[in-house]
């Protein structure tokens, strides 16, 4: 068993903190969930648990940033986005400060916490903030790399962080760049553009399903949703003529929205969007929720087939 | 003053133990849950649903009913047990907690569960909701009252204090709040995370009537409730001194019991302890004639 993604997050912060004394961690009574206790123990003077007060946390993080710190502040994705939006927008971003906001338990991974805790809108909200960088790692390797890049980036970042469970899709030596998607699989018939721990593997599985039918699907890991890797999206849209976006999020506002906006303006291409179709969250097991929101590999493959049928 | 008879008091204590038992059964059936904060409000939910609130379980939307806002919405299972015991839905349904498609989600949802007056789960929001409901009821001259249940960790949220200011300003004497001071939140002891100081004097200085009570003593809770309900011109709050995880030795007063997995052995242990207390309360009740 590999490391939980949340442990990769904390270990990476510990590693960064060794050589950079401006790195600090903020929690709003979810340290035990995010898993940053090891950071508190190693650097008690750089760890601040503000209590159940997310908006306050983001304001404090912004103040710390204005005094030269690099704060990583976390909560569940719902509260990190919805409860802090004005503070993050103005205190952190309009002020051009350097706050790394972490929203955990993306989409259906909130599972038994249910509808109040199931963020299908955080990326959409965050995309509206000018110049903000938005990342969503899909595995242990990209998580460590992207958290390092987020720390190095001058400016605020929203990190959509998967919490429990481990998976490794990349080779340890893989290099990453903010704003540059990864080609996981090349293909000529359709492009599956995915982000995150849940949807990247589903997209890969969908590509396998399609392969059995002779459909060659390319799979892109769009770990940076903003700024979108426009060059990569356009080149694959050109090459394959069909695109399906796959996100554990509403189909509006997030990855699907970003790709649709780009293609609509620059290269109208038939596309489909996999994600929550304007629905609220609910409690359930991961499998149940994958099915309820039609996020499974089969749903992706079916969407691809339909688009290809329209294209021909 | 309406003081509980010894018989009634014992009955209510027993109802609280039933709420503990059924909450643990429900949480056990799905393997994990917010055990600590559920067990600390067993007496309060028993008192409210068995003695204080006006409602008709066959007509959950009755406009004349009293409203309950469980702002610490993660403690839904305690409320569900109280609602089932009060007849809002069959007891068996409690064992569907958190199952796929369940009408009993971990956090309260008024559109899923009969008897839930408002959805909660994002801490702090219930305080404003309760203030708005109390204001709305007053504006249409309703005699219904709003019962708000807050967590102590939840009082970190600025929204709680915004609502508290507003409720005093609007003289919402149809609003009664309870804060479950079980001294712990998710990450540890409230005192270590963001000290709340003297909650009673804080509420008083915000213009509320505030009464301290042992949250596991039905008589104290009842007397405090009655006193606040008689109050006019201002809202009131009972500052409940409680123990997180009260009533099952596996978690009672222990740290780190906010959200815990429950094995079938642990459930059996909890079942034994609680059932034992129910039997002893029943024996006491049989010895007293009301
Ligand atoms: C706005 C918001 N932030 C964070 C959470 C996650 N959360 C659930 S319970 C909890 C701790 C609450 O502590 P307290 O109010 O003392 O509850 P109790 O001990 O009574 O269970 C936290 C942080 C939440 N539900 N809502």
XYZ file of C-alpha atoms and ligand atoms in Angstrom:
628
model
C 0.000 0.000 0.000
C 1.326 3.394 -0.995
C 1.017 6.563 0.987
C -2.350 8.278 1.333
C -2.423 11.361 -0.885
C -2.873 13.505 2.230
C 0.316 12.068 3.657
C 2.142 12.945 0.458
C 0.852 16.505 0.922
C 2.130 16.732 4.497
C 5.433 15.020 3.723
C 6.022 17.450 0.863
C 5.339 20.422 3.126
C 7.746 18.974 5.693
C 10.383 18.612 2.998
C 9.832 22.185 1.764
C 9.861 23.593 5.281
C 13.365 22.222 5.883
C 14.893 24.681 3.470
C 12.270 27.420 3.458
C 11.330 28.923 6.784
C 8.511 30.946 5.265
C 6.390 27.820 4.671
C 3.631 27.582 7.243
C 0.445 25.548 7.633
C -3.033 26.672 8.663
C -5.967 24.476 9.552
C -9.533 25.221 10.545
C -10.192 22.293 12.881
C -9.544 19.694 10.209
C -5.896 18.915 10.911
C -6.881 15.371 11.807
C -8.630 15.046 8.460
C -6.023 16.751 6.276
C -3.344 14.824 8.141
C -0.974 17.723 8.881
C -0.374 16.758 12.514
C 3.172 15.697 11.641
C 3.828 19.256 10.465
C 2.478 20.660 13.721
C 4.788 18.353 15.638
C 7.848 19.189 13.546
C 7.229 22.944 13.284
C 4.907 23.994 16.105
C 5.781 27.658 15.587
C 4.733 27.483 11.941
C 1.459 25.682 12.437
C -1.785 27.498 13.258
C -5.114 25.807 13.895
C -7.610 28.662 13.930
C -10.604 26.507 14.907
C -13.802 26.098 12.881
C -13.429 29.458 11.117
C -12.528 29.061 7.453
C -13.041 32.654 6.358
C -10.944 33.842 9.274
C -8.253 31.308 8.333
C -7.988 32.652 4.788
C -7.838 36.231 6.063
C -5.108 35.279 8.519
C -3.233 33.389 5.794
C -3.408 36.505 3.619
C -2.056 38.636 6.453
C 0.754 36.157 7.015
C 1.510 36.232 3.314
C 1.773 40.012 3.365
C 4.454 39.546 6.022
C 6.414 37.237 3.766
C 5.125 33.804 4.749
C 3.937 31.133 2.344
C 0.818 29.785 4.028
C -0.845 26.504 3.047
C -4.390 26.691 4.441
C -6.796 23.753 4.256
C -10.394 22.728 4.790
C -12.893 20.446 3.104
C -13.324 21.684 -0.485
C -16.865 22.910 0.156
C -15.812 25.156 3.009
C -12.416 26.114 1.552
C -14.242 27.484 -1.478
C -17.756 28.500 -0.489
C -17.090 29.763 3.022
C -13.979 31.727 2.197
C -14.706 32.974 -1.295
C -14.720 36.702 -0.619
C -11.728 36.482 1.703
C -9.803 34.406 -0.818
C -10.890 36.636 -3.680
C -10.059 39.960 -2.072
C -7.701 39.478 0.851
C -5.543 36.947 -0.988
C -5.961 37.412 -4.748
C -7.014 41.000 -5.389
C -4.231 41.921 -2.976
C -1.847 39.828 -5.113
C -0.711 37.812 -2.151
C 0.644 34.330 -1.990
C -1.882 32.041 -0.323
C -2.053 28.329 -1.102
C -5.616 27.278 -0.388
C -6.275 23.558 -0.150
C -9.752 22.073 -0.622
C -9.902 18.379 0.271
C -12.401 15.615 -0.488
C -13.217 16.643 -4.048
C -16.656 15.784 -5.410
C -17.933 12.307 -4.630
C -14.956 11.458 -2.431
C -16.791 13.287 0.366
C -18.846 10.051 0.421
C -20.569 9.625 3.794
C -20.334 13.295 4.681
C -22.943 13.793 1.994
C -24.412 16.774 0.183
C -23.244 19.487 2.574
C -19.650 18.337 2.164
C -19.539 17.325 -1.515
C -17.829 20.003 -3.613
C -18.976 19.952 -7.221
C -18.501 23.708 -7.625
C -15.156 24.672 -6.074
C -13.177 24.659 -9.318
C -15.879 26.644 -11.082
C -15.812 29.294 -8.367
C -12.037 29.427 -8.311
C -11.795 29.776 -12.081
C -13.507 33.152 -11.744
C -10.601 34.571 -9.749
C -8.189 36.380 -12.079
C -4.688 34.903 -12.340
C -5.336 32.186 -9.782
C -3.644 28.843 -10.445
C -5.850 25.764 -9.897
C -4.366 22.292 -9.624
C -5.774 18.844 -9.013
C -3.197 16.049 -8.657
C -4.232 12.542 -9.628
C -1.606 10.457 -7.840
C 1.201 10.416 -5.290
C 3.924 11.490 -7.720
C 2.038 14.398 -9.254
C 0.801 15.462 -5.826
C 4.332 15.873 -4.457
C 5.530 17.586 -7.623
C 2.577 19.957 -7.895
C 2.672 20.932 -4.214
C 6.359 21.811 -4.665
C 5.507 23.870 -7.750
C 2.642 25.565 -5.920
C 5.027 26.616 -3.157
C 7.472 28.000 -5.700
C 4.810 29.850 -7.710
C 4.617 33.564 -6.911
C 0.907 34.041 -6.332
C -2.064 32.239 -4.911
C -2.964 28.670 -5.804
C -6.041 26.515 -5.181
C -5.114 22.877 -4.636
C -7.918 20.368 -5.025
C -6.563 17.618 -2.848
C -7.712 14.029 -2.723
C -7.377 12.870 0.866
C -7.725 9.158 1.587
C -6.289 6.382 -0.497
C -3.234 5.975 -2.624
C -2.482 5.472 -6.272
C 0.635 5.942 -8.356
C 0.225 6.457 -12.072
C 3.470 8.260 -12.845
C 7.084 7.227 -12.737
C 8.936 8.863 -9.825
C 11.148 10.755 -12.271
C 8.291 12.329 -14.206
C 8.696 16.096 -14.557
C 5.714 18.439 -14.182
C 5.081 22.039 -15.028
C 2.156 24.205 -13.890
C -0.139 24.808 -16.842
C 1.205 21.895 -18.887
C -1.036 18.847 -19.120
C 0.382 15.342 -19.447
C -0.307 12.985 -22.305
C -0.953 9.658 -20.614
C -1.976 7.897 -23.770
C -1.807 8.961 -27.390
C -4.728 8.351 -29.729
C -6.266 9.509 -32.952
C -10.042 9.084 -32.647
C -11.121 10.892 -29.496
C -9.421 12.811 -26.657
C -10.386 12.155 -23.052
C -9.310 15.096 -20.889
C -9.440 14.253 -17.196
C -8.372 15.625 -13.865
C -7.950 14.188 -10.400
C -7.628 10.978 -8.452
C -11.026 9.570 -9.420
C -11.415 10.609 -13.044
C -7.947 10.069 -14.517
C -8.096 6.307 -13.848
C -11.701 6.181 -15.089
C -10.583 7.883 -18.315
C -7.752 5.373 -18.715
C -10.201 2.519 -18.204
C -12.561 4.100 -20.716
C -9.708 4.242 -23.237
C -9.204 0.502 -22.686
C -12.894 -0.172 -23.259
C -12.850 1.872 -26.456
C -9.698 0.159 -27.654
C -11.542 -3.161 -27.645
C -13.913 -1.622 -30.171
C -11.089 -0.296 -32.292
C -11.460 3.289 -31.091
C -8.136 4.871 -30.270
C -8.622 7.317 -27.415
C -5.981 9.743 -26.228
C -5.955 10.481 -22.484
C -4.699 13.759 -21.060
C -4.158 14.449 -17.354
C -5.122 18.095 -17.019
C -3.640 18.563 -13.538
C -3.677 22.338 -13.955
C -7.191 23.509 -14.716
C -6.159 27.129 -14.686
C -4.229 28.294 -16.617
C -5.493 25.671 -19.045
C -2.918 24.104 -21.357
C -4.591 25.540 -24.428
C -1.920 24.412 -26.829
C -2.270 20.796 -25.767
C -6.085 20.854 -25.856
C -6.149 22.498 -29.290
C -3.584 20.149 -30.773
C -5.447 17.051 -29.567
C -8.822 18.456 -30.590
C -7.351 19.052 -34.031
C -5.841 15.617 -34.205
C -8.820 13.597 -32.937
C -11.771 15.824 -33.815
C -13.669 14.743 -30.706
C -13.215 15.567 -27.020
C -14.696 14.268 -23.757
C -13.880 16.032 -20.502
C -13.990 13.974 -17.303
C -14.262 15.684 -13.941
C -15.454 14.865 -10.453
C -17.238 18.234 -10.427
C -20.144 19.991 -12.094
C -19.853 19.965 -15.875
C -20.270 23.736 -15.800
C -17.526 26.062 -14.661
C -14.716 23.572 -14.199
C -12.582 21.559 -16.578
C -15.437 20.872 -19.005
C -16.411 24.519 -19.012
C -12.834 25.650 -19.578
C -12.314 23.266 -22.500
C -15.703 24.135 -24.024
C -14.938 27.859 -23.845
C -11.584 27.386 -25.494
C -12.827 25.116 -28.269
C -15.955 27.197 -28.860
C -13.837 30.252 -29.520
C -10.892 28.750 -31.298
C -11.663 25.379 -32.758
C -15.305 24.289 -32.606
C -15.094 20.558 -31.965
C -17.760 18.060 -30.998
C -17.390 17.402 -27.335
C -19.092 15.867 -24.333
C -18.688 16.566 -20.655
C -18.662 13.916 -17.963
C -19.364 15.240 -14.475
C -22.227 16.076 -12.169
C -25.097 17.348 -14.338
C -26.321 20.271 -12.251
C -26.959 18.074 -9.216
C -26.353 18.422 -5.485
C -24.322 15.861 -3.557
C -25.622 13.028 -1.354
C -24.294 10.315 0.945
C -23.118 7.015 -0.474
C -20.276 4.675 -1.249
C -17.828 5.675 -3.942
C -19.191 3.058 -6.348
C -22.753 4.153 -5.787
C -21.858 7.813 -6.320
C -19.784 7.059 -9.425
C -22.868 5.477 -10.865
C -25.336 8.070 -9.556
C -23.404 10.929 -11.181
C -22.432 8.873 -14.252
C -18.720 9.219 -13.770
C -17.719 5.628 -14.569
C -15.447 4.504 -17.362
C -18.513 3.037 -19.082
C -20.211 6.441 -18.995
C -17.126 8.069 -20.497
C -16.869 5.413 -23.203
C -20.568 5.774 -24.014
C -20.213 9.540 -24.293
C -17.248 9.069 -26.642
C -19.192 6.606 -28.811
C -22.095 9.019 -29.146
C -19.859 11.876 -30.176
C -18.085 9.738 -32.702
C -21.448 8.646 -34.085
C -22.400 12.318 -34.518
C -19.065 13.052 -36.170
C -19.345 10.368 -38.769
C -42.658 26.485 38.268
C -43.145 23.331 36.299
C -40.785 20.887 38.004
C -40.473 17.297 36.763
C -41.674 14.553 39.053
C -39.074 11.996 40.024
C -40.919 9.489 37.863
C -40.921 11.737 34.813
C -37.298 12.613 35.319
C -36.349 8.931 35.367
C -38.440 8.317 32.282
C -36.635 11.065 30.442
C -33.258 9.773 31.556
C -34.300 6.418 30.187
C -35.396 8.037 26.915
C -31.925 9.580 26.682
C -30.392 6.125 27.068
C -32.670 4.829 24.318
C -31.444 7.636 22.105
C -27.854 6.604 22.911
C -28.624 2.973 22.185
C -30.351 3.607 18.865
C -27.766 6.164 17.737
C -25.006 3.657 18.436
C -26.905 0.922 16.610
C -27.308 3.227 13.604
C -23.676 4.332 13.597
C -22.585 0.731 14.146
C -24.651 -0.351 11.137
C -22.625 1.886 8.835
C -19.312 1.344 10.611
C -18.338 4.871 11.678
C -19.758 8.176 12.763
C -19.644 11.285 14.916
C -20.009 9.300 18.108
C -18.615 11.903 20.529
C -20.993 14.749 19.769
C -23.962 12.429 19.279
C -23.658 10.910 22.737
C -23.238 14.290 24.422
C -26.698 15.517 23.334
C -28.737 12.447 24.301
C -30.321 14.085 27.373
C -31.075 17.279 25.493
C -32.772 15.546 22.565
C -34.737 13.313 24.963
C -35.961 16.310 26.956
C -36.899 18.267 23.857
C -38.785 15.532 22.010
C -40.354 13.815 25.014
C -41.264 16.830 27.129
C -40.808 20.301 25.721
C -41.517 20.524 22.008
C -44.929 20.859 20.419
C -45.269 18.681 17.315
C -47.386 16.087 15.633
C -45.328 13.212 14.235
C -48.137 12.458 11.766
C -48.040 16.004 10.464
C -44.356 16.974 10.447
C -44.992 20.177 8.453
C -47.585 21.483 10.915
C -47.048 25.266 10.818
C -47.839 25.409 14.542
C -44.987 23.057 15.471
C -41.872 24.154 17.322
C -38.741 24.198 15.164
C -35.444 22.499 15.904
C -32.189 23.558 14.287
C -29.389 21.112 14.951
C -26.664 23.473 13.874
C -24.023 20.888 14.744
C -25.580 18.970 11.882
C -22.994 16.180 11.987
C -24.871 14.852 15.036
C -27.902 13.908 12.943
C -27.994 10.340 14.319
C -28.978 11.581 17.806
C -31.807 13.605 16.317
C -32.909 10.716 14.101
C -33.139 8.431 17.131
C -35.173 11.077 18.980
C -37.465 11.534 15.971
C -37.996 7.799 15.532
C -38.794 7.408 19.248
C -41.249 10.289 18.882
C -42.993 8.446 16.042
C -41.886 10.418 12.982
C -40.721 7.264 11.211
C -40.236 3.561 12.048
C -37.359 2.655 14.369
C -36.009 0.162 11.791
C -35.242 3.014 9.449
C -32.481 4.143 11.808
C -30.381 1.269 10.516
C -30.362 2.774 7.023
C -28.156 5.640 8.254
C -25.809 6.773 5.490
C -26.693 3.904 3.188
C -26.908 4.534 -0.530
C -30.126 6.443 -1.181
C -30.907 6.665 2.567
C -33.422 9.110 3.999
C -31.044 9.499 6.953
C -27.837 11.173 5.773
C -25.035 11.847 8.280
C -25.864 15.570 8.174
C -29.491 16.710 8.549
C -31.500 17.293 5.384
C -35.093 18.524 5.642
C -35.954 17.139 2.211
C -34.958 13.614 3.156
C -36.110 13.115 6.729
C -39.590 13.663 8.206
C -39.316 15.889 11.279
C -36.137 17.693 10.257
C -37.051 21.359 10.031
C -33.958 22.629 8.266
C -30.764 21.316 6.685
C -27.446 21.764 8.492
C -23.864 20.532 8.247
C -21.839 23.621 7.480
C -21.125 24.772 11.018
C -22.326 28.216 12.035
C -25.110 28.453 9.497
C -27.770 27.031 11.807
C -27.444 30.023 14.112
C -28.518 32.482 11.430
C -31.168 30.094 10.134
C -32.655 29.819 13.619
C -32.632 33.602 14.047
C -34.351 34.020 10.683
C -36.947 31.383 11.524
C -37.649 32.977 14.903
C -38.017 36.364 13.248
C -40.305 34.918 10.570
C -42.502 33.240 13.186
C -42.759 36.455 15.176
C -43.672 38.431 12.092
C -46.663 36.200 11.559
C -47.552 36.164 15.232
C -46.951 32.452 15.540
C -46.606 30.947 19.003
C -44.041 28.436 17.731
C -40.566 28.540 19.205
C -37.164 27.800 17.711
C -34.724 25.491 19.488
C -31.142 25.872 18.302
C -28.395 23.386 19.179
C -24.808 24.583 18.783
C -21.466 22.872 19.331
C -18.751 24.554 21.385
C -16.201 24.165 18.589
C -18.836 25.582 16.279
C -18.733 28.808 18.298
C -15.391 29.497 16.577
C -17.411 30.541 13.534
C -17.949 34.285 13.273
C -21.409 33.626 11.854
C -22.580 32.329 15.236
C -21.782 35.681 16.829
C -23.314 37.679 14.004
C -26.552 35.766 14.556
C -26.288 36.159 18.325
C -26.010 39.948 17.982
C -28.927 40.043 15.566
C -31.202 37.875 17.715
C -30.655 40.120 20.729
C -31.218 43.240 18.675
C -34.500 41.827 17.361
C -35.523 40.704 20.865
C -36.182 37.179 19.636
C -37.613 35.730 22.834
C -39.051 32.836 20.806
C -35.503 31.603 20.215
C -33.830 29.311 22.718
C -30.364 27.979 22.128
C -28.255 25.255 23.698
C -24.524 25.054 23.376
C -23.074 21.599 23.908
C -19.914 22.387 25.831
C -18.291 18.974 25.594
C -14.874 20.698 25.579
C -13.662 19.045 22.408
C -13.887 19.770 18.731
C -12.423 17.824 15.817
C -8.723 18.519 16.309
C -8.678 18.404 20.104
C -9.731 20.387 23.178
C -11.430 23.706 22.436
C -9.184 25.336 25.035
C -6.073 24.291 23.099
C -7.369 25.322 19.685
C -9.119 28.661 20.038
C -10.135 29.361 23.591
C -13.793 30.322 23.960
C -13.322 31.958 27.350
C -16.388 32.456 29.504
C -19.270 31.610 27.166
C -21.935 32.574 29.661
C -20.660 36.100 30.096
C -20.062 36.386 26.357
C -23.711 35.585 25.621
C -24.858 37.862 28.436
C -22.794 40.726 27.124
C -24.372 40.139 23.708
C -27.779 40.688 25.319
C -28.944 37.116 25.867
C -30.241 35.408 28.960
C -27.680 32.674 29.681
C -28.006 29.826 32.147
C -25.412 27.213 32.965
C -26.653 23.615 33.395
C -25.354 20.068 33.595
C -26.240 18.784 30.130
C -26.553 15.215 31.387
C -28.961 16.125 34.175
C -32.515 16.185 32.859
C -33.862 18.196 35.782
C -31.274 20.922 35.456
C -31.785 21.079 31.703
C -35.535 21.177 32.136
C -35.463 23.945 34.739
C -33.084 26.045 32.659
C -35.299 25.536 29.610
C -38.445 26.565 31.480
C -36.756 29.641 32.848
C -35.647 30.753 29.412
C -39.025 30.037 27.847
C -40.574 32.426 30.387
C -38.119 35.151 29.432
C -39.529 38.041 27.400
C -37.763 40.581 25.227
C -34.563 38.633 24.671
C -33.345 35.236 23.444
C -31.841 32.766 25.875
C -29.226 30.062 25.894
C -28.448 27.081 28.070
C -24.701 26.592 28.381
C -24.622 22.820 28.764
C -21.744 21.311 30.628
C -21.339 17.917 28.925
C -18.871 15.141 28.252
C -17.962 14.198 24.687
C -18.815 10.540 24.145
C -20.926 10.383 27.324
C -22.381 6.994 28.134
C -20.129 4.458 26.462
C -16.835 3.761 28.194
C -15.081 3.263 24.845
C -15.270 7.005 24.187
C -16.692 8.682 27.317
C -14.511 11.710 28.075
C -11.649 10.405 25.972
C -9.741 12.548 23.492
C -9.963 11.847 19.761
C -13.558 10.629 19.783
C -15.050 13.088 17.311
C -15.569 10.697 14.419
C -14.675 7.080 15.069
C -15.032 3.692 13.448
C -17.235 1.250 15.382
C -16.527 -2.459 15.152
C -19.203 -5.042 15.889
C -17.405 -5.877 19.163
C -17.445 -2.230 20.188
C -21.097 -1.941 19.278
C -21.833 -4.985 21.419
C -19.913 -3.438 24.323
C -21.802 -0.144 24.000
C -25.096 -2.010 23.681
C -24.380 -3.901 26.912
C -23.457 -0.811 28.901
C -26.414 1.221 27.741
C -28.927 -1.611 28.059
C -27.722 -2.203 31.578
C -28.518 1.408 32.469
C -31.910 1.182 30.770
C -32.748 -1.894 32.848
C -31.693 -0.231 36.042
C -33.768 2.880 35.212
C -36.740 0.625 34.465
C -36.317 -1.100 37.816
C -36.212 2.281 39.557
C -39.301 3.381 37.694
C -41.167 0.268 38.758
C -40.356 1.092 42.375
C -41.943 4.544 42.143
C -45.577 5.326 41.681
C -46.177 8.527 39.868
C -18.121 25.130 8.256
C -17.637 23.780 8.665
N -16.320 23.596 8.841
C -15.847 22.386 9.190
C -16.686 21.334 9.384
C -16.140 19.960 9.740
N -16.454 19.651 11.148
C -17.494 18.872 11.472
S -17.705 18.731 13.118
C -16.357 19.703 13.433
C -15.981 20.019 14.843
C -17.126 20.591 15.591
O -16.875 20.674 16.956
P -18.080 20.921 17.952
O -18.910 22.041 17.448
O -17.525 21.080 19.310
O -18.933 19.611 17.773
P -19.130 18.360 18.785
O -17.924 18.246 19.646
O -20.327 18.697 19.581
O -19.338 17.181 17.900
C -15.766 20.120 12.241
C -14.589 20.974 12.149
C -18.062 21.571 9.181
N -18.970 20.594 9.307
N -18.499 22.806 8.849
